[in-house]
Short mmCIF file of C-alpha atoms in Angstrom, two decimals:
data_model
loop_
_atom_site.label_atom_id
_atom_site.label_comp_id
_atom_site.label_asym_id
_atom_site.label_seq_id
_atom_site.Cartn_x
_atom_site.Cartn_y
_atom_site.Cartn_z
CA MET K 18 8.73 -37.07 -23.69
CA LEU K 19 7.25 -40.58 -23.90
CA GLN K 20 3.45 -40.64 -24.15
CA THR K 21 1.51 -43.16 -22.04
CA THR K 22 -1.80 -42.63 -23.84
CA ASN K 23 -3.21 -44.92 -26.53
CA GLY K 24 -0.95 -45.00 -29.56
CA GLY K 25 2.19 -44.12 -27.57
CA GLY K 26 4.89 -42.15 -29.33
CA PHE K 27 6.60 -38.96 -28.19
CA GLY K 28 5.35 -35.42 -27.55
CA TYR K 29 6.42 -32.08 -26.25
CA ASP K 30 6.73 -31.53 -22.50
CA PHE K 31 4.61 -28.97 -20.67
CA TYR K 32 7.56 -26.57 -20.39
CA GLY K 33 9.63 -25.41 -23.33
CA GLY K 34 13.38 -24.85 -23.18
CA ASN K 35 15.20 -21.58 -23.72
CA PRO K 36 18.75 -21.72 -25.12
CA ASN K 37 19.20 -18.00 -24.35
CA LEU K 38 18.38 -18.33 -20.65
CA LYS K 39 20.80 -16.50 -18.36
CA ALA K 40 21.55 -16.93 -14.69
CA GLU K 41 19.70 -14.76 -12.18
CA ARG K 42 21.67 -11.92 -10.67
CA GLY K 43 21.43 -10.77 -7.10
CA LYS K 44 23.06 -7.98 -5.14
CA SER K 45 22.50 -7.48 -1.44
CA PHE K 46 23.64 -5.21 1.35
CA GLU K 47 23.05 -5.54 5.07
CA LEU K 48 24.12 -3.45 8.03
CA GLY K 49 23.31 -4.34 11.61
CA THR K 50 24.38 -4.21 15.20
CA GLU K 51 23.61 -5.94 18.47
CA LEU K 52 24.05 -4.08 21.75
CA LYS K 53 23.63 -5.09 25.39
CA PHE K 54 23.28 -2.79 28.41
CA PHE K 55 22.90 -2.99 32.20
CA ASN K 56 24.26 -6.53 32.60
CA ASP K 57 22.05 -7.84 29.79
CA ARG K 58 18.92 -6.28 31.27
CA LEU K 59 18.40 -4.36 28.01
CA GLY K 60 19.33 -5.48 24.50
CA ILE K 61 18.78 -4.15 20.98
CA ASP K 62 19.37 -5.88 17.65
CA VAL K 63 18.98 -3.73 14.52
CA ALA K 64 19.40 -4.74 10.88
CA TYR K 65 18.89 -2.78 7.65
CA TYR K 66 19.06 -4.58 4.33
CA GLU K 67 18.70 -4.03 0.61
CA LYS K 68 18.47 -6.74 -2.03
CA THR K 69 18.18 -6.33 -5.79
CA LEU K 70 17.30 -9.23 -8.09
CA SER K 71 17.63 -8.96 -11.86
CA GLN K 72 17.34 -11.33 -14.81
CA GLN K 73 14.93 -13.36 -12.70
CA ILE K 74 13.94 -16.70 -14.19
CA VAL K 75 10.16 -16.93 -14.43
CA HIS K 76 7.53 -18.98 -16.25
CA GLN K 77 5.93 -17.22 -19.19
CA ARG K 78 2.85 -18.49 -21.02
CA LEU K 79 3.76 -19.27 -24.64
CA SER K 80 1.79 -19.39 -27.84
CA TYR K 81 0.29 -22.86 -28.30
CA GLY K 82 1.82 -22.77 -31.76
CA THR K 83 5.20 -23.47 -30.12
CA GLY K 84 3.93 -26.84 -28.89
CA PHE K 85 4.45 -25.85 -25.26
CA ILE K 86 2.35 -24.21 -22.55
CA PHE K 87 5.00 -22.40 -20.50
CA GLY K 88 8.59 -21.42 -21.08
CA LEU K 89 11.38 -20.09 -18.91
CA ILE K 90 12.54 -16.54 -19.63
CA ASN K 91 14.66 -13.87 -17.99
CA GLY K 92 13.12 -10.64 -16.90
CA GLY K 93 12.18 -8.44 -14.05
CA THR K 94 14.16 -6.32 -11.62
CA PHE K 95 12.96 -6.15 -8.01
CA LYS K 96 14.47 -4.29 -5.09
CA ASN K 97 13.61 -5.04 -1.48
CA ARG K 98 14.48 -2.70 1.36
CA GLY K 99 13.69 -3.34 4.98
CA VAL K 100 14.54 -2.82 8.60
CA GLU K 101 14.19 -5.22 11.51
CA ILE K 102 14.51 -4.18 15.14
CA GLN K 103 14.35 -6.41 18.17
CA LEU K 104 14.30 -5.08 21.73
CA ASN K 105 14.81 -7.37 24.72
CA GLY K 106 14.36 -6.19 28.24
CA THR K 107 13.96 -7.34 31.83
CA PRO K 108 12.26 -4.42 33.61
CA ILE K 109 11.84 -6.34 36.89
CA LYS K 110 14.12 -9.04 38.23
CA ASN K 111 14.34 -10.22 41.84
CA GLN K 112 14.38 -13.47 43.78
CA ASP K 113 10.68 -14.30 43.32
CA PHE K 114 9.49 -12.25 40.36
CA ARG K 115 10.78 -11.70 36.82
CA TRP K 116 9.30 -9.78 33.86
CA ASN K 117 10.79 -10.30 30.39
CA VAL K 118 9.78 -8.28 27.33
CA THR K 119 10.59 -8.85 23.64
CA LEU K 120 9.49 -6.43 20.93
CA ASN K 121 9.98 -7.19 17.20
CA PHE K 122 9.50 -4.45 14.59
CA THR K 123 9.56 -5.18 10.83
CA ARG K 124 9.16 -2.87 7.87
CA LEU K 125 9.59 -3.89 4.22
CA ASN K 126 9.21 -2.03 0.92
CA THR K 127 9.49 -3.35 -2.62
CA SER K 128 10.24 -1.56 -5.86
CA VAL K 129 9.64 -3.06 -9.31
CA SER K 130 11.75 -1.48 -12.03
CA SER K 131 10.91 -3.90 -14.82
CA LEU K 132 8.96 -7.10 -15.48
CA PRO K 133 9.46 -10.06 -17.84
CA ALA K 134 8.91 -9.29 -21.52
CA ASP K 135 8.59 -5.59 -20.56
CA VAL K 136 4.95 -5.99 -19.56
CA PRO K 137 3.33 -3.45 -17.19
CA GLU K 138 1.88 -6.10 -14.86
CA TYR K 139 2.81 -9.59 -13.80
CA TYR K 140 0.29 -11.55 -11.74
CA ASN K 141 0.09 -14.82 -9.85
CA SER K 142 -2.50 -16.97 -11.61
CA ASP K 143 -3.00 -19.00 -8.41
CA ALA K 144 -3.92 -15.79 -6.57
CA TRP K 145 -6.99 -14.71 -8.52
CA PRO K 146 -9.67 -15.86 -6.08
CA TYR K 147 -12.81 -14.01 -7.18
CA GLY K 148 -13.81 -11.38 -9.70
CA ASN K 149 -11.29 -9.22 -11.50
CA ALA K 150 -8.90 -8.62 -8.64
CA ARG K 151 -5.60 -10.46 -8.46
CA ALA K 152 -2.19 -10.49 -6.79
CA SER K 153 -0.08 -8.34 -9.08
CA ALA K 154 3.30 -6.69 -9.45
CA PHE K 155 3.30 -3.38 -11.35
CA VAL K 156 6.21 -1.44 -12.78
CA ASN K 157 6.74 2.06 -11.39
CA ASN K 158 6.39 3.74 -14.81
CA LEU K 159 2.82 2.78 -15.71
CA GLU K 160 2.24 6.11 -17.44
CA THR K 161 4.24 4.70 -20.36
CA PHE K 162 1.63 1.98 -20.85
CA PHE K 163 -1.64 3.67 -19.80
CA PRO K 164 -1.13 7.43 -20.17
CA SER K 165 -4.81 8.43 -20.18
CA SER K 166 -5.85 6.18 -17.29
CA VAL K 167 -2.91 7.17 -15.11
CA ALA K 168 -3.27 10.86 -15.86
CA ALA K 169 -6.82 10.83 -14.52
CA TYR K 170 -5.59 9.68 -11.14
CA ARG K 171 -3.39 12.74 -10.84
CA GLY K 172 -6.60 14.53 -9.93
CA LEU K 173 -8.41 13.86 -6.69
CA ASN K 174 -7.34 10.22 -6.41
CA TRP K 175 -3.64 10.19 -7.24
CA ASN K 176 -2.59 9.07 -3.75
CA TYR K 177 -5.18 6.29 -3.90
CA TYR K 178 -3.77 5.03 -7.18
CA GLN K 179 -0.08 5.48 -6.43
CA ARG K 180 -0.14 2.98 -3.56
CA GLY K 181 0.26 -0.01 -5.85
CA MET K 182 2.55 1.50 -8.46
CA GLY K 183 5.94 -0.19 -8.50
CA SER K 184 4.90 -2.68 -5.82
CA ALA K 185 5.32 -6.44 -5.90
CA THR K 186 2.42 -6.84 -3.45
CA ALA K 187 -0.19 -4.79 -5.29
CA ILE K 188 -3.82 -5.64 -5.91
CA GLY K 189 -4.57 -5.38 -9.61
CA GLY K 190 -8.13 -4.89 -10.79
CA TYR K 191 -10.75 -2.77 -12.47
CA SER K 192 -11.56 0.74 -11.27
CA TYR K 193 -13.68 3.71 -12.33
CA GLN K 194 -12.83 5.74 -15.41
CA ARG K 195 -12.09 9.33 -14.39
CA ASN K 196 -11.56 12.68 -16.06
CA ASN K 197 -8.43 14.79 -15.70
CA LYS K 198 -9.74 16.10 -12.36
CA GLY K 199 -10.23 12.63 -10.92
CA GLU K 200 -14.04 12.69 -11.17
CA VAL K 201 -15.89 9.47 -12.01
CA LEU K 202 -17.14 9.29 -15.60
CA ILE K 203 -20.81 8.36 -16.09
CA ASN K 204 -22.35 6.78 -19.17
CA PRO K 205 -24.96 9.34 -20.37
CA ALA K 206 -27.09 6.57 -21.87
CA THR K 207 -27.44 4.50 -18.68
CA GLY K 208 -26.44 6.73 -15.75
CA LEU K 209 -24.00 4.02 -14.61
CA PRO K 210 -20.29 4.63 -13.95
CA LEU K 211 -17.74 3.56 -16.55
CA THR K 212 -14.97 1.12 -15.73
CA ASN K 213 -11.38 1.00 -16.98
CA ALA K 214 -10.68 -1.79 -19.43
CA ASN K 215 -7.15 -2.34 -18.09
CA PHE K 216 -5.95 -3.92 -14.88
CA LEU K 217 -4.48 -1.12 -12.78
CA PRO K 218 -3.26 -0.93 -9.17
CA ILE K 219 -6.23 -0.64 -6.81
CA GLY K 220 -4.39 -1.33 -3.57
CA ASP K 221 -1.23 -2.60 -1.91
CA ARG K 222 -1.27 -5.48 0.55
CA ASN K 223 2.09 -4.65 2.09
CA PRO K 224 1.66 -3.24 5.63
CA ASP K 225 3.41 -0.11 6.86
CA PHE K 226 4.96 -2.22 9.62
CA THR K 227 4.31 -5.22 11.88
CA LEU K 228 4.99 -5.64 15.58
CA GLY K 229 5.32 -8.68 17.79
CA PHE K 230 5.03 -7.92 21.51
CA LEU K 231 5.93 -10.82 23.83
CA ASN K 232 5.62 -10.56 27.60
CA SER K 233 6.54 -13.18 30.18
CA PHE K 234 5.82 -12.86 33.92
CA THR K 235 7.27 -15.41 36.33
CA TYR K 236 6.41 -15.56 40.02
CA LYS K 237 8.21 -18.41 41.76
CA ASN K 238 7.00 -21.51 39.84
CA LEU K 239 4.14 -19.82 37.99
CA THR K 240 4.65 -18.24 34.53
CA LEU K 241 2.20 -16.24 32.43
CA SER K 242 3.23 -15.35 28.87
CA PHE K 243 1.33 -13.76 25.99
CA LEU K 244 2.09 -12.61 22.45
CA LEU K 245 0.38 -9.65 20.78
CA ASP K 246 0.47 -9.57 16.97
CA ILE K 247 0.13 -5.99 15.66
CA ARG K 248 -0.12 -4.75 12.08
CA LYS K 249 -0.35 -1.18 10.82
CA GLY K 250 -1.62 -0.50 7.30
CA GLY K 251 -1.93 -2.64 4.21
CA ASP K 252 -5.02 -3.20 2.06
CA VAL K 253 -7.42 -6.16 1.88
CA PHE K 254 -9.68 -7.06 -1.04
CA ASN K 255 -13.05 -8.01 0.46
CA GLY K 256 -14.23 -10.41 -2.24
CA THR K 257 -16.83 -11.84 0.12
CA GLU K 258 -18.59 -8.48 0.34
CA MET K 259 -18.38 -8.04 -3.44
CA TYR K 260 -20.00 -11.45 -3.97
CA LEU K 261 -22.78 -10.60 -1.51
CA TRP K 262 -23.30 -7.19 -3.15
CA ARG K 263 -23.50 -8.52 -6.68
CA ASN K 264 -25.97 -11.22 -5.65
CA GLY K 265 -28.19 -8.89 -3.61
CA LEU K 266 -27.27 -10.53 -0.29
CA SER K 267 -25.28 -7.72 1.31
CA LEU K 268 -26.83 -5.54 4.02
CA LYS K 269 -25.77 -2.58 1.87
CA THR K 270 -28.38 -3.64 -0.73
CA LEU K 271 -31.34 -3.23 1.65
CA ASN K 272 -32.02 0.27 0.28
CA ARG K 273 -32.35 -1.03 -3.29
CA GLU K 274 -35.77 0.60 -3.71
CA ASN K 275 -34.35 4.09 -3.17
CA PRO K 276 -33.35 6.04 -6.32
CA VAL K 277 -29.61 6.51 -6.79
CA VAL K 278 -27.60 9.19 -8.60
CA PHE K 279 -23.93 8.29 -9.04
CA LYS K 280 -21.61 11.14 -8.17
CA GLY K 281 -19.59 12.07 -11.23
CA VAL K 282 -19.69 13.77 -14.63
CA LEU K 283 -21.09 12.57 -17.94
CA ARG K 284 -18.74 11.31 -20.61
CA ASP K 285 -20.27 13.52 -23.27
CA GLY K 286 -17.19 15.14 -24.75
CA LYS K 287 -17.07 17.83 -22.09
CA GLU K 288 -15.67 15.65 -19.29
CA ASP K 289 -12.17 17.18 -19.46
CA SER K 290 -13.35 20.76 -19.95
CA GLU K 291 -13.56 23.47 -17.31
CA ASN K 292 -17.33 22.88 -17.00
CA PRO K 293 -18.09 19.15 -17.29
CA THR K 294 -21.72 18.02 -17.18
CA VAL K 295 -22.61 16.91 -13.68
CA ASN K 296 -24.55 13.65 -13.59
CA THR K 297 -28.22 13.94 -12.53
CA ILE K 298 -29.56 10.67 -13.97
CA GLN K 299 -31.61 8.74 -11.41
CA ILE K 300 -31.46 4.94 -11.30
CA ASN K 301 -33.83 2.59 -9.51
CA PRO K 302 -31.59 -0.30 -8.35
CA VAL K 303 -34.45 -2.78 -7.88
CA ALA K 304 -35.48 -2.29 -11.52
CA ARG K 305 -31.89 -2.34 -12.83
CA SER K 306 -30.40 -5.16 -10.77
CA ALA K 307 -28.95 -6.85 -13.87
CA ASP K 308 -26.48 -4.02 -14.51
CA TYR K 309 -26.60 -1.81 -11.42
CA PHE K 310 -24.96 -4.20 -8.96
CA SER K 311 -22.29 -5.30 -11.44
CA SER K 312 -21.36 -1.70 -12.30
CA ILE K 313 -19.40 -1.23 -9.06
CA PRO K 314 -15.81 -2.25 -9.87
CA GLU K 315 -13.39 -4.25 -7.73
CA SER K 316 -11.59 -1.11 -6.55
CA GLU K 317 -14.60 -0.20 -4.39
CA PHE K 318 -14.24 -3.43 -2.40
CA VAL K 319 -10.62 -2.86 -1.43
CA GLU K 320 -10.50 -1.81 2.22
CA LYS K 321 -7.63 0.58 2.85
CA ASP K 322 -5.16 0.90 5.72
CA ILE K 323 -6.27 -2.16 7.65
CA ASN K 324 -4.87 -2.47 11.18
CA TRP K 325 -5.15 -5.22 13.72
CA VAL K 326 -4.17 -6.18 17.25
CA ARG K 327 -4.66 -9.85 18.03
CA LEU K 328 -3.80 -11.98 21.03
CA ARG K 329 -1.90 -14.60 19.13
CA ASP K 330 -0.98 -16.78 22.09
CA VAL K 331 -1.33 -16.84 25.89
CA THR K 332 0.02 -19.55 28.22
CA LEU K 333 -0.22 -20.09 31.96
CA ARG K 334 2.30 -22.66 33.21
CA TYR K 335 3.09 -24.11 36.62
CA GLN K 336 6.50 -25.72 37.11
CA VAL K 337 6.35 -28.58 39.60
CA PRO K 338 9.00 -28.00 42.33
CA SER K 339 11.97 -30.29 41.87
CA GLY K 340 11.68 -31.37 45.50
CA TRP K 341 8.41 -33.11 44.67
CA LEU K 342 10.20 -35.32 42.16
CA THR K 343 13.13 -36.48 44.32
CA ARG K 344 11.63 -39.93 44.80
CA SER K 345 11.23 -40.47 41.08
CA LYS K 346 14.22 -41.88 39.23
CA LEU K 347 12.51 -41.46 35.86
CA VAL K 348 10.93 -37.97 35.82
CA ARG K 349 13.39 -35.09 36.23
CA SER K 350 11.04 -32.16 35.54
CA ALA K 351 7.31 -31.62 35.15
CA SER K 352 4.91 -28.78 34.46
CA VAL K 353 1.23 -28.29 33.71
CA PHE K 354 -0.09 -25.59 31.40
CA VAL K 355 -3.16 -24.00 29.87
CA ASN K 356 -2.82 -22.39 26.44
CA GLY K 357 -5.12 -20.17 24.36
CA THR K 358 -4.66 -18.99 20.77
CA ASP K 359 -6.34 -16.12 18.89
CA LEU K 360 -8.58 -15.26 21.83
CA PHE K 361 -9.39 -11.74 20.64
CA LEU K 362 -8.99 -9.49 17.61
CA LEU K 363 -9.30 -5.71 17.31
CA THR K 364 -9.41 -4.41 13.72
CA ASN K 365 -10.99 -1.81 11.45
CA TYR K 366 -11.67 -4.47 8.79
CA THR K 367 -15.38 -5.06 8.12
CA GLY K 368 -14.97 -8.71 7.11
CA ALA K 369 -14.43 -11.77 9.28
CA ASP K 370 -10.65 -11.56 9.60
CA PRO K 371 -8.06 -9.42 7.77
CA ASN K 372 -5.39 -12.11 8.13
CA VAL K 373 -6.62 -13.93 5.02
CA ASN K 374 -5.22 -15.81 2.05
CA GLY K 375 -7.15 -16.46 -1.16
CA ALA K 376 -4.95 -19.44 -2.07
CA SER K 377 -2.69 -21.94 -0.38
CA ALA K 378 0.94 -21.57 0.62
CA ALA K 379 1.82 -23.53 -2.53
CA SER K 380 1.06 -20.46 -4.67
CA GLY K 381 4.57 -19.18 -3.94
CA GLY K 382 5.97 -15.71 -3.37
CA VAL K 383 3.70 -13.37 -1.44
CA GLY K 384 0.84 -15.62 -2.57
CA ALA K 385 -2.72 -14.44 -2.16
CA GLY K 386 -2.39 -12.84 1.25
CA GLY K 387 -4.85 -9.98 1.57
CA PHE K 388 -7.57 -11.61 -0.59
CA ASP K 389 -10.74 -12.46 1.30
CA PHE K 390 -13.29 -14.67 -0.43
CA GLY K 391 -15.36 -16.95 1.77
CA THR K 392 -12.68 -16.93 4.46
CA ILE K 393 -13.70 -17.51 8.07
CA SER K 394 -11.88 -15.91 10.98
CA MET K 395 -9.09 -17.67 12.82
CA PRO K 396 -10.69 -20.04 15.34
CA ARG K 397 -10.14 -19.56 19.06
CA GLY K 398 -8.13 -22.39 20.52
CA LEU K 399 -7.89 -23.67 24.09
CA SER K 400 -5.71 -26.53 25.25
CA PHE K 401 -4.09 -27.86 28.39
CA GLY K 402 -1.41 -30.42 29.00
CA VAL K 403 1.45 -31.80 31.02
CA SER K 404 5.14 -31.55 30.10
CA LEU K 405 7.56 -34.14 31.43
CA GLY K 406 11.34 -34.29 31.27
CA PHE K 407 13.11 -37.61 31.69
#
């Protein structure tokens, strides 16, 4: 491409070409039905779908010796499976009063069979907000790549580890080294826990399911409607808490003058035997702040199975009777309303708000949803207005 810098001339573009690039392949299947009962007083819409993508075209970082930064390559096979259910009902309907209900249920699972260039992990570089935790996709056969690390999780923590295996919405990061029983390995020279050198799944951001629950009550000209947003499951990386911990600002560091003994076994050659050496080394955090607070890996700041119920929207509206507008030739309809958004949140998350994103929507894909670093909670909103129809 033409260079606009001093001296001019021509140079390579940022992206390199690939003469062997193939078209992406997709295969999908969907089955659904829509049913109505009781003169449309009850309705159900159900859809189940599967979609498999292979030979996906992705950007791969190249050796600078090629003259390029990124190149397009084929690779990766993903399979999405999900179900969507919508229920519509009118439990009460008479001359003056009407109650409408809409319930939306969504469940989605992903499975990663392979990744570009046969790597074990593929991550979004725009979704690496803080520390060594990032938005990752892991293949479902990680034992091929990290046999010793994966085998350790088949002890006490196999279910904890398995959550992110084969998922396109995993959290990749550092975690404790463990023996074949799943016990944390301790450095006998320092008394501090040892950390894996490889990025492994430490969580999965994908929820078990989500629900949207919309209610609308109408009495004559007055209507009250509200929407509840419900999520069950899914993990959140609390990078804010990790930052506070590592800088001695977290409330959990107030006991720093108390001696600590990390629960685990020493890595002294006996860690995988029938009688490993239990750790008894005491550490004084206030005297070891340089290495003590940084010895806790990212996996310990992933909060598991986060649920929430939030009042996403509530509106009270009064429709002006049409008889009041008969003298107006311009205005045909009018209403006044008061609206509130995100008025309350119930959650088991310890941070400000579990509905977080460590990057912008421009990061693409599932982005950095589920990464909390310096994120404030959704603000409460209150507005009122007048709607006119001409």
